[in-house]
N, CA and C of each residue as an Amber inpcrd file, in Angstrom:
protein
   606
   0.8580000  -1.1930000   0.0000000   0.0000000   0.0000000   0.0000000
   0.8870000   1.2330000   0.0000000   0.6930000   2.1410000  -0.9570000
   1.5130000   3.3350000  -1.0760000   0.9580000   4.4520000  -0.1810000
   1.8520000   5.3990000   0.2150000   1.4760000   6.4860000   1.1180000
   0.4400000   7.4140000   0.4970000   0.5330000   7.5620000  -0.8660000
  -0.4080000   8.4460000  -1.5530000  -1.6720000   7.7240000  -1.9880000
  -1.8640000   6.5890000  -1.4160000  -3.0760000   5.8260000  -1.7100000
  -4.2810000   6.5840000  -1.1620000  -5.3350000   6.7860000  -1.9540000
  -6.5380000   7.5160000  -1.4980000  -7.1570000   6.9200000  -0.2410000
  -7.1450000   5.6120000  -0.1240000  -7.7300000   4.9660000   1.0530000
  -6.9240000   5.2880000   2.3120000  -5.5900000   5.3050000   2.1440000
  -4.7340000   5.6390000   3.2800000  -4.9560000   7.0900000   3.7040000
  -5.0440000   7.9520000   2.7010000  -5.2830000   9.3710000   2.9840000
  -6.6210000   9.5640000   3.6910000  -7.6260000   8.8340000   3.2210000
  -8.9560000   8.9250000   3.8380000  -8.9230000   8.4380000   5.2860000
  -8.1630000   7.3520000   5.5000000  -8.0440000   6.7880000   6.8530000
  -7.3520000   7.7790000   7.7930000  -6.2840000   8.3970000   7.2940000
  -5.5360000   9.3680000   8.1090000  -6.4080000  10.5800000   8.4270000
  -7.1280000  11.0760000   7.4140000  -8.0130000  12.2230000   7.6290000
  -9.0880000  11.9020000   8.6710000  -9.6200000  10.6960000   8.5680000
 -10.6540000  10.2720000   9.5170000 -10.0930000  10.1940000  10.9350000
  -8.8690000   9.6550000  11.0350000  -8.2170000   9.5270000  12.3380000
  -7.9430000  10.8990000  12.9490000  -7.4780000  11.8260000  12.1200000
  -7.2050000  13.1920000  12.5850000  -8.4900000  13.8660000  13.0420000
  -9.5650000  13.6990000  12.2570000 -10.8570000  14.2980000  12.6080000
 -11.3610000  13.7640000  13.9420000 -11.1850000  12.4520000  14.1490000
 -11.6340000  11.8460000  15.4000000 -10.8480000  12.4010000  16.5880000
  -9.5130000  12.5300000  16.3970000  -8.6750000  13.0570000  17.4700000
  -9.0060000  14.5160000  17.7670000  -9.2190000  15.2970000  16.6940000
  -9.5720000  16.7050000  16.8760000 -10.9180000  16.8450000  17.5820000
 -11.8590000  16.0170000  17.1900000 -13.1820000  16.0440000  17.8100000
 -13.0950000  15.6810000  19.2900000 -12.2510000  14.6740000  19.5800000
 -12.0630000  14.2350000  20.9620000 -11.4440000  15.3490000  21.8040000
 -10.4090000  16.0150000  21.2470000  -9.7440000  17.0990000  21.9590000
 -10.6680000  18.3020000  22.1250000 -11.4700000  18.5630000  21.0890000
 -12.4090000  19.6820000  21.1590000 -13.4160000  19.4720000  22.2800000
 -13.9350000  18.2410000  22.3860000 -14.8750000  17.9250000  23.4600000
 -14.2030000  18.0510000  24.8290000 -12.9390000  17.6220000  24.8940000
 -12.1930000  17.6890000  26.1490000 -11.9820000  19.1380000  26.5790000
 -11.5580000  19.9760000  25.6120000 -11.3420000  21.3910000  25.9180000
 -12.6580000  22.0840000  26.2720000 -13.7260000  21.6920000  25.5930000
 -15.0360000  22.2730000  25.8630000 -15.4910000  21.9450000  27.2810000
 -15.2480000  20.6920000  27.6990000 -15.6160000  20.2740000  29.0510000
 -14.7980000  21.0350000  30.0930000 -13.4940000  21.2150000  29.8170000
 -12.6370000  21.9620000  30.7300000 -13.0800000  23.4210000  30.8300000
 -13.4500000  23.9860000  29.6790000 -13.9020000  25.3790000  29.6550000
 -15.1860000  25.5420000  30.4670000 -16.1000000  24.5760000  30.3180000
 -17.3500000  24.6150000  31.0850000 -17.0700000  24.5230000  32.5850000
 -16.1030000  23.6710000  32.9440000 -15.7380000  23.5200000  34.3560000
 -15.1830000  24.8220000  34.9140000 -14.3210000  25.4790000  34.1380000
 -13.7410000  26.7550000  34.5680000 -14.8270000  27.8150000  34.7230000
 -15.7440000  27.8600000  33.7550000 -16.8350000  28.8320000  33.8310000
 -17.7020000  28.6080000  35.0660000 -18.0050000  27.3400000  35.3450000
 -18.8210000  27.0190000  36.5220000 -18.1010000  27.3870000  37.8120000
 -16.7840000  27.1390000  37.8460000 -15.9890000  27.4820000  39.0280000
 -15.9710000  28.9860000  39.2590000 -15.7660000  29.7480000  38.1760000
 -15.7620000  31.2050000  38.2810000 -17.1130000  31.7380000  38.7310000
 -18.1780000  31.1310000  38.2240000 -19.5260000  31.5530000  38.6160000
 -19.7660000  31.2900000  40.0970000 -19.2700000  30.1380000  40.5730000
 -19.4200000  29.7950000  41.9890000 -18.6490000  30.7660000  42.8690000
 -17.4190000  31.0830000  42.4680000 -16.5980000  32.0190000  43.2330000
 -17.2130000  33.4090000  43.2480000 -17.7790000  33.8020000  42.1210000
 -18.3930000  35.1240000  42.0270000 -19.6240000  35.2210000  42.9090000
 -20.3720000  34.1170000  42.9940000 -21.6020000  34.1130000  43.7910000
 -21.3240000  33.9650000  45.2750000 -20.1520000  33.4210000  45.6240000
 -19.8260000  33.1920000  47.0340000 -19.6000000  34.5190000  47.7390000
 -20.0010000  34.6260000  49.0150000 -19.7850000  35.8670000  49.7680000
 -18.2970000  36.1520000  49.9400000 -17.9280000  37.4120000  49.7450000
 -16.5320000  37.8020000  49.8680000 -16.1490000  37.9180000  51.3430000
 -15.0710000  37.2770000  51.7210000 -14.6240000  37.3210000  53.1090000
 -13.6860000  38.5050000  53.3210000 -13.8610000  39.1880000  54.4340000
 -13.0320000  40.3340000  54.7790000 -12.3050000  40.0400000  56.0800000
 -11.0340000  40.3770000  56.1290000 -10.2770000  40.1660000  57.3570000
 -10.8430000  41.0530000  58.4610000 -10.7690000  40.5500000  59.6810000
 -11.4110000  41.2420000  60.7990000 -10.4640000  41.3410000  61.9900000
 -10.4850000  42.5060000  62.6450000  -9.6900000  42.7340000  63.8440000
 -10.6380000  43.0030000  65.0110000 -10.4620000  42.2760000  66.0950000
 -11.2520000  42.4990000  67.3050000 -10.3140000  42.8690000  68.4430000
 -10.6370000  43.9480000  69.1470000  -9.7880000  44.4210000  70.2370000
 -10.5660000  44.4600000  71.5460000  -9.9080000  44.0020000  72.6060000
 -10.4620000  44.0840000  73.9570000  -9.7160000  45.2090000  74.6690000
 -10.4290000  46.2860000  74.9910000  -9.7980000  47.4630000  75.5900000
 -10.1870000  47.5400000  77.0630000  -9.2110000  47.3400000  77.9530000
  -9.4780000  47.3480000  79.3940000  -8.8320000  48.5280000  80.1090000
  -7.9350000  49.2420000  79.4230000  -7.1930000  50.3340000  80.0550000
  -7.6550000  51.6880000  79.5300000  -7.5330000  52.7080000  80.3880000
  -7.8600000  54.0710000  79.9760000  -6.6260000  54.9650000  80.0290000
  -5.4640000  54.3860000  80.2510000  -4.2400000  55.1820000  80.3020000
  -3.8180000  55.5580000  78.8870000  -3.3830000  56.7930000  78.7190000
  -3.1260000  57.3600000  77.4010000  -2.1790000  56.5170000  76.5600000
  -1.0750000  56.0570000  77.1740000  -0.0740000  55.3100000  76.4140000
  -0.5010000  53.8800000  76.1170000  -1.6570000  53.4660000  76.6150000
  -2.1630000  52.1250000  76.3260000  -3.3750000  52.1600000  75.3980000
  -4.2150000  53.1750000  75.5710000  -5.4200000  53.2330000  74.7520000
  -5.1740000  53.9040000  73.4060000  -4.1690000  54.8020000  73.3440000
  -3.8320000  55.4330000  72.0590000  -3.4380000  54.3990000  71.0070000
  -2.5410000  53.4470000  71.3390000  -2.1740000  52.4330000  70.3380000
  -3.3710000  51.6350000  69.8370000  -4.3580000  51.4130000  70.7130000
  -5.5430000  50.6560000  70.3020000  -6.2530000  51.3540000  69.1440000
  -6.4390000  52.6640000  69.2730000  -7.1450000  53.3950000  68.2230000
  -6.2670000  53.6400000  67.0010000  -4.9730000  53.7930000  67.2030000
  -4.0750000  53.9640000  66.0560000  -4.0820000  52.6960000  65.1970000
  -3.9930000  51.5300000  65.8530000  -4.0230000  50.2610000  65.1210000
  -5.4010000  50.0320000  64.5020000  -6.4550000  50.3780000  65.2480000
  -7.8200000  50.2100000  64.7290000  -8.0230000  51.0260000  63.4590000
  -7.5670000  52.2710000  63.4790000  -7.7270000  53.1330000  62.3070000
  -6.8630000  52.6530000  61.1450000  -5.6800000  52.1340000  61.4700000
  -4.8240000  51.5860000  60.4230000  -5.4580000  50.3730000  59.7660000
  -6.0230000  49.4860000  60.5890000  -6.6810000  48.2870000  60.0530000
  -7.8840000  48.6620000  59.1970000  -8.6580000  49.6380000  59.6600000
  -9.8330000  50.0790000  58.9010000  -9.4250000  50.6810000  57.5610000
  -8.2860000  51.3790000  57.5360000  -7.8170000  51.9850000  56.2860000
  -7.4070000  50.9260000  55.2720000  -7.0790000  49.7130000  55.7520000
  -6.7380000  48.5990000  54.8660000  -7.9750000  47.8030000  54.4530000
  -9.1490000  48.2890000  54.8380000 -10.3850000  47.6190000  54.4530000
 -10.8060000  46.4930000  55.3720000 -10.1990000  46.3980000  56.5480000
 -10.5450000  45.3370000  57.4860000 -11.7240000  45.7610000  58.3560000
 -12.5270000  44.7850000  58.7740000 -13.5940000  45.0470000  59.7360000
 -12.9620000  45.1790000  61.1190000 -13.3420000  46.2240000  61.8500000
 -12.7200000  46.4880000  63.1520000 -13.7920000  46.6070000  64.2310000
 -13.5990000  45.8730000  65.3260000 -14.4930000  45.9540000  66.4790000
 -13.6630000  46.1650000  67.7370000 -14.0480000  47.1560000  68.5430000
 -13.3830000  47.4010000  69.8210000 -14.4030000  47.2030000  70.9340000
 -14.0780000  46.3130000  71.8620000 -14.9670000  46.0140000  72.9960000
 -14.3350000  46.6230000  74.2490000 -15.0510000  47.5550000  74.8880000
 -14.5120000  48.2980000  76.0270000 -15.0940000  47.7770000  77.3360000
 -14.1950000  47.4260000  78.2520000 -14.6270000  46.9430000  79.5520000
 -13.7120000  47.5140000  80.6350000 -14.1260000  47.3870000  81.8990000
 -13.3760000  47.9240000  83.0370000 -13.0140000  49.3880000  82.7860000
 -11.7590000  49.7930000  83.0580000 -11.4060000  51.2090000  82.9370000
 -11.4700000  51.7040000  81.4940000 -11.3290000  50.8100000  80.5520000
 -11.3430000  51.2080000  79.1480000 -12.6450000  51.8410000  78.7060000
 -13.7300000  51.5330000  79.4130000 -15.0370000  52.0530000  79.0110000
 -15.1140000  53.5740000  79.1340000 -14.2100000  54.1620000  79.9430000
 -14.2140000  55.6170000  80.1110000 -13.8740000  56.3540000  78.8220000
 -13.2550000  55.6680000  77.8780000 -12.9440000  56.3010000  76.5910000
 -14.2090000  56.6070000  75.8000000 -15.3090000  55.9530000  76.1600000
 -16.5600000  56.1200000  75.4200000 -17.4940000  57.1450000  76.0570000
 -17.0870000  57.7110000  77.1930000 -17.9390000  58.6910000  77.8730000
 -17.7950000  60.0690000  77.2380000 -18.8940000  60.8090000  77.2030000
 -18.8060000  62.1990000  76.7460000 -19.3360000  63.1760000  77.7910000
 -19.7510000  62.6290000  78.9500000 -20.1720000  63.4790000  80.0670000
 -20.4170000  62.6000000  81.2910000 -20.6320000  63.2510000  82.4370000
 -20.9880000  62.5440000  83.6680000 -22.3980000  62.9510000  84.0830000
 -23.1730000  61.9770000  84.5000000 -24.5520000  62.2250000  84.9270000
 -24.7150000  61.7270000  86.3610000 -25.3290000  62.5440000  87.2180000
 -25.4960000  62.1870000  88.6280000 -26.9450000  61.8990000  89.0000000
 -27.8700000  62.4600000  88.2680000 -29.2830000  62.3010000  88.6240000
 -29.7220000  60.8490000  88.4900000 -30.5070000  60.4110000  89.4850000
 -31.0440000  59.0570000  89.4550000 -30.0920000  57.9910000  89.9490000
 -28.9110000  58.3890000  90.4490000 -27.9300000  57.4150000  90.9200000
 -27.9280000  57.3300000  92.4400000 -27.4720000  56.1890000  92.9410000
 -27.3300000  56.0190000  94.3820000 -26.1080000  56.8070000  94.8590000
 -25.9470000  56.9150000  96.1730000 -24.8070000  57.6550000  96.7260000
 -23.4870000  57.0220000  96.2760000 -23.4150000  55.6880000  96.3150000
 -22.1940000  55.0000000  95.8860000 -21.9030000  55.2740000  94.4110000
 -22.9400000  55.2100000  93.5880000 -22.7580000  55.4500000  92.1540000
 -22.3210000  56.8830000  91.8850000 -22.8470000  57.8260000  92.6690000
 -22.4440000  59.2270000  92.5090000 -20.9780000  59.4170000  92.8930000
 -20.5500000  58.7270000  93.9570000 -19.1530000  58.8210000  94.3770000
 -18.2230000  58.2460000  93.3050000 -18.6300000  57.1080000  92.7350000
 -17.8250000  56.5020000  91.6680000 -17.7790000  57.4270000  90.4580000
 -18.9240000  58.0390000  90.1380000 -18.9830000  58.9610000  89.0010000
 -18.0380000  60.1370000  89.2050000 -17.9460000  60.6250000  90.4530000
 -17.0400000  61.7340000  90.7620000 -15.5840000  61.3390000  90.5330000
 -15.2630000  60.0750000  90.7890000 -13.8780000  59.6130000  90.6610000
 -13.5070000  59.2200000  89.2350000 -14.5120000  58.9080000  88.4270000
 -14.2410000  58.4800000  87.0540000 -14.1050000  59.6780000  86.1170000
 -13.3510000  59.5260000  85.0320000 -13.2300000  60.6010000  84.0400000
 -14.5760000  60.8800000  83.3740000 -14.7710000  62.1240000  82.9600000
 -16.0110000  62.4860000  82.2750000 -15.8840000  62.3640000  80.7630000
 -14.6690000  62.5680000  80.2580000 -14.4150000  62.5240000  78.8160000
 -13.0240000  61.9420000  78.5690000 -12.7250000  61.5450000  77.3420000
 -11.3970000  61.0020000  77.0210000 -10.2590000  62.0020000  77.2220000
 -10.5730000  63.3100000  77.2210000  -9.5220000  64.3140000  77.3770000
  -8.8000000  64.2100000  78.7150000  -9.4440000  63.5850000  79.7040000
  -8.8760000  63.5610000  81.0530000  -7.9480000  62.3760000  81.3020000
  -7.6750000  61.5740000  80.2940000  -6.8010000  60.4170000  80.4880000
  -5.3670000  60.8480000  80.7870000  -4.6480000  60.0080000  81.5270000
  -3.2560000  60.2990000  81.8830000  -2.3600000  59.1470000  81.4400000
  -1.0540000  59.3800000  81.4290000  -0.1200000  58.3150000  81.0740000
   0.0660000  57.3850000  82.2700000   0.4980000  56.1600000  82.0090000
   0.5800000  55.1510000  83.0670000   1.7880000  55.3380000  83.9790000
   2.8500000  55.9560000  83.4550000   4.0580000  56.1680000  84.2560000
   4.5590000  57.5980000  84.0860000   5.2710000  58.0840000  85.0870000
   5.8490000  59.4350000  85.0530000   4.7910000  60.5120000  84.8440000
   3.6090000  60.2800000  85.4060000   2.5510000  61.2880000  85.2800000
   2.9080000  62.5520000  86.0540000   3.5140000  62.3810000  87.2170000
   4.0050000  63.4910000  88.0500000   2.9360000  64.5680000  88.2520000
   1.8130000  64.1320000  88.8270000   0.6900000  65.0240000  89.1230000
   0.1690000  65.7400000  87.8750000   0.2760000  65.0750000  86.7410000
  -0.2620000  65.6350000  85.5040000   0.7600000  66.3020000  84.6110000
   1.9440000  66.6050000  85.1660000   2.9770000  67.2810000  84.3750000
   3.4640000  66.3820000  83.2410000   3.6850000  65.1130000  83.5580000
   4.1580000  64.1710000  82.5480000   3.1580000  63.9940000  81.4170000
   1.8740000  63.9450000  81.7780000   0.8300000  63.7940000  80.7590000
   0.7860000  65.0010000  79.8320000   0.8710000  66.2000000  80.4100000
   0.8430000  67.4160000  79.5900000   2.0540000  67.4830000  78.6690000
   3.2170000  67.0610000  79.1680000   4.4120000  67.0360000  78.3240000
   4.2270000  66.0560000  77.1690000   3.6250000  64.9000000  77.4640000
   3.3680000  63.9030000  76.4300000   2.4250000  64.4590000  75.3650000
   1.3840000  65.1580000  75.7950000   0.4280000  65.7320000  74.8470000
   1.0800000  66.8190000  73.9970000   1.9920000  67.6000000  74.6000000
   2.7170000  68.6250000  73.8440000   3.6020000  67.9830000  72.7800000
   4.2710000  66.8900000  73.1490000   5.1350000  66.1840000  72.2010000
   4.3180000  65.5710000  71.0680000   3.1310000  65.0700000  71.3970000
   2.2470000  64.5150000  70.3720000   1.8410000  65.5990000  69.3760000
   1.5150000  66.7790000  69.8970000   1.1090000  67.8870000  69.0320000
   2.2550000  68.3250000  68.1330000   3.4670000  68.3890000  68.6940000
   4.6430000  68.7960000  67.9150000   4.9440000  67.8090000  66.7940000
   4.5780000  66.5450000  67.0070000   4.8350000  65.5060000  66.0010000
   3.5930000  65.1810000  65.1650000   2.6110000  66.0890000  65.2220000
   1.3830000  65.9500000  64.4160000   0.6410000  64.6410000  64.6800000
   0.6400000  64.2090000  65.9370000  -0.1120000  63.0170000  66.3340000
  -1.4700000  63.4660000  66.8590000  -2.5180000  62.8760000  66.3450000
  -3.8640000  63.2920000  66.7250000  -4.1550000  62.9770000  68.1910000
  -5.0400000  63.7510000  68.7780000  -5.4230000  63.5300000  70.1680000
  -6.3060000  62.2920000  70.2690000  -6.4700000  61.7930000  71.4870000
  -7.3100000  60.6130000  71.6900000  -8.7510000  60.8480000  71.2270000
  -9.3940000  61.9740000  71.5940000 -10.7600000  62.2070000  71.0960000
 -10.8410000  62.2110000  69.5700000  -9.8280000  62.7910000  68.9130000
  -9.8270000  62.8160000  67.4420000  -9.6810000  61.4070000  66.8720000
  -8.8460000  60.5880000  67.5060000  -8.6610000  59.2080000  67.0440000
  -9.9480000  58.4000000  67.2040000 -10.6680000  58.6560000  68.2940000
 -11.9360000  57.9530000  68.5180000 -12.9470000  58.3440000  67.4430000
 -13.0500000  59.6510000  67.1850000 -13.9800000  60.1260000  66.1480000
 -13.6110000  59.5460000  64.7810000 -12.3120000  59.5060000  64.4910000
 -11.8480000  58.9820000  63.2060000 -12.1920000  57.5060000  63.0530000
 -12.0710000  56.7500000  64.1430000 -12.3790000  55.3180000  64.0760000
 -13.8430000  55.0900000  63.7100000 -14.7140000  55.9230000  64.2560000
 -16.1440000  55.8080000  63.9400000 -16.3890000  56.1750000  62.4780000
 -15.7360000  57.2420000  62.0200000 -15.8870000  57.6710000  60.6290000
 -15.4220000  56.5850000  59.6600000 -14.4160000  55.8080000  60.0710000
 -13.8680000  54.7730000  59.1990000 -14.6170000  53.4500000  59.3160000
 -15.6710000  53.4360000  60.1260000 -16.5260000  52.2550000  60.1870000
 -16.2390000  51.2770000  61.3040000 -15.3570000  51.6330000  62.2390000
 -15.0850000  50.7290000  63.3620000 -16.3100000  50.6390000  64.2690000
 -16.5230000  49.4640000  64.8310000 -17.6450000  49.2480000  65.7440000
 -17.1440000  49.3520000  67.1830000 -17.7500000  50.2470000  67.9670000
 -17.3870000  50.4260000  69.3660000 -18.4820000  49.8240000  70.2380000
 -18.0940000  48.9130000  71.1390000 -19.0690000  48.2280000  71.9940000
 -18.7030000  48.4410000  73.4590000 -19.6650000  48.8950000  74.2480000
 -19.4610000  49.1040000  75.6820000 -19.9800000  47.8990000  76.4550000
 -19.1930000  47.4380000  77.4200000 -19.5670000  46.2820000  78.2330000
 -20.6760000  46.6630000  79.2150000 -21.8060000  46.0100000  79.1070000
 -22.9450000  46.3270000  79.9660000 -22.6810000  45.9640000  81.4210000
 -21.9340000  44.8840000  81.6620000 -21.6280000  44.4930000  83.0330000
 -20.7870000  45.5620000  83.7230000 -19.7860000  46.0910000  83.0050000
 -18.9420000  47.1480000  83.5600000 -19.7600000  48.3970000  83.8430000
 -20.6640000  48.7290000  82.9390000 -21.5090000  49.9070000  83.1360000
 -22.3370000  49.7690000  84.4060000 -22.9040000  48.5820000  84.6120000
 -23.6990000  48.3560000  85.8130000 -22.8540000  48.4090000  87.0740000
 -21.6500000  47.8410000  87.0090000 -20.7570000  47.8030000  88.1640000
 -20.2800000  49.2020000  88.5560000 -20.0250000  50.0540000  87.5510000
 -19.5030000  51.3910000  87.8190000 -20.5890000  52.4590000  87.8500000
 -21.8260000  52.0460000  87.6780000 -22.9190000  53.0100000  87.7260000
 -22.9310000  53.9610000  86.5480000 -22.4350000  53.5100000  85.4000000
 -22.4120000  54.3410000  84.1920000 -23.6970000  54.0970000  83.4060000
 -24.3780000  55.1570000  83.0410000 -25.6300000  55.0370000  82.2980000
 -25.3870000  55.2220000  80.8000000 -26.3500000  54.7770000  80.0040000
 -26.2370000  54.9400000  78.5510000 -26.2190000  56.4150000  78.1630000
 -26.7850000  57.2550000  79.0150000 -26.8140000  58.6980000  78.7540000
 -25.4080000  59.3010000  78.7670000 -24.4960000  58.6480000  79.4870000
 -23.1280000  59.1630000  79.6000000 -22.2190000  58.6940000  78.4650000
 -22.7040000  57.7380000  77.6810000 -21.9030000  57.1300000  76.6180000
 -22.2040000  57.7890000  75.2710000 -21.2070000  57.8460000  74.4190000
 -21.3740000  58.3930000  73.0720000 -22.5610000  57.7530000  72.3570000
 -23.1890000  58.5060000  71.4790000 -24.3790000  58.0160000  70.7810000
 -24.0540000  56.9720000  69.7150000 -22.7960000  56.9220000  69.2650000
 -22.4350000  55.9800000  68.1990000 -21.8720000  54.6690000  68.7410000
 -22.1350000  54.3880000  70.0140000 -21.6180000  53.1810000  70.6630000
 -22.7240000  52.1420000  70.8160000 -22.3650000  50.8690000  70.6030000
 -23.2930000  49.7690000  70.8340000 -23.0380000  49.1820000  72.2220000
 -23.9640000  48.3590000  72.6980000 -23.8400000  47.7770000  74.0310000
 -23.9390000  46.2560000  73.9400000 -23.1490000  45.5820000  74.7840000
 -23.1630000  44.1240000  74.7500000 -22.4320000  43.5410000  75.9400000
 -22.4620000  42.2130000  76.0220000 -21.8050000  41.5230000  77.1240000
 -20.7940000  40.5130000  76.6230000 -20.5410000  39.5050000  77.4390000
 -19.5500000  38.4810000  77.1100000 -19.9010000  37.7780000  75.8020000
 -21.1700000  37.4390000  75.6360000 -21.5940000  36.7350000  74.4210000
 -21.3210000  37.5730000  73.1780000 -21.5210000  38.8810000  73.3060000
 -21.2700000  39.7820000  72.1730000 -19.8000000  39.7710000  71.7890000
 -18.9330000  39.8500000  72.8110000 -17.4960000  39.8480000  72.5260000
 -17.0550000  38.5280000  71.8960000 -17.5290000  37.4170000  72.4440000
 -17.1440000  36.1030000  71.9140000 -17.6050000  35.9570000  70.4660000
 -18.8020000  36.4390000  70.1830000 -19.3170000  36.3710000  68.8160000
 -18.4400000  37.1840000  67.8670000 -18.0190000  38.3650000  68.3150000
 -17.1730000  39.2200000  67.4830000 -15.7840000  38.6160000  67.2990000
 -15.2530000  38.0200000  68.3650000 -13.8830000  37.4970000  68.3220000
 -13.7830000  36.1390000  67.6380000 -14.9010000  35.4040000  67.5810000
 -14.8560000  34.0270000  67.0710000 -14.4350000  33.9450000  65.6110000
 -14.7720000  34.9640000  64.8170000 -14.4000000  34.9200000  63.4010000
 -13.3670000  35.9930000  63.0500000 -12.6730000  36.4990000  64.0740000
 -11.6660000  37.5390000  63.8390000 -10.3660000  36.9350000  63.3220000
  -9.7370000  37.6430000  62.3930000  -8.4320000  37.2360000  61.8970000
  -7.3510000  37.5710000  62.9190000  -7.5260000  38.7250000  63.5780000
  -6.5670000  39.1990000  64.5800000  -7.3390000  39.6110000  65.8270000
  -6.8680000  39.1890000  67.0000000  -7.4670000  39.5840000  68.2720000
  -6.3840000  40.2000000  69.1500000  -6.6360000  41.4110000  69.6460000
  -5.6490000  42.1340000  70.4500000  -6.2750000  42.5920000  71.7570000
  -5.4340000  42.7740000  72.7780000  -5.8880000  43.2660000  74.0770000
  -5.0440000  44.4640000  74.4900000  -5.7140000  45.5070000  74.9610000
  -5.0220000  46.7180000  75.4160000  -5.4800000  47.0740000  76.8240000
């Protein structure tokens, strides 16, 4: 049988057509699989990294980093939640209220800060001199004040949660807390922290 035999040529053409058809079906199936995968990914909910912070301190050099990191995380598109308990809850106050409180609650209110402006540094406070020097240095280095950082965090979408147990223990009412703050307890914090990418304590 010669190579230029019509029957041989027909056989080769048929074989090539079969192989091409087989490959075409294979590529078509792969393409369909890719399309289905892309459609599934597109329909799936987009996950966002999340930062949850437990804020227990009200000292300037401890609570400032919390808001600086919170604002930084929010600027990167991360979900940010700050849960304030114990002394940290004072960062959320915008005034002190005495009416309707017991004598003990009024005494505690007198001892607690009324606003974030009254926070002091944890060491070398020296009757307030150290804190004022720290605030002057912050201003000279264009570092925002604590109240400004708190306002900025809210503007950037951070969620601020006040611990209800701490409020009850310290006699703090919802009237004394900022209007943009949510309220919750242990279950609220655990729910927020359970799916967090990063969890920090200050």
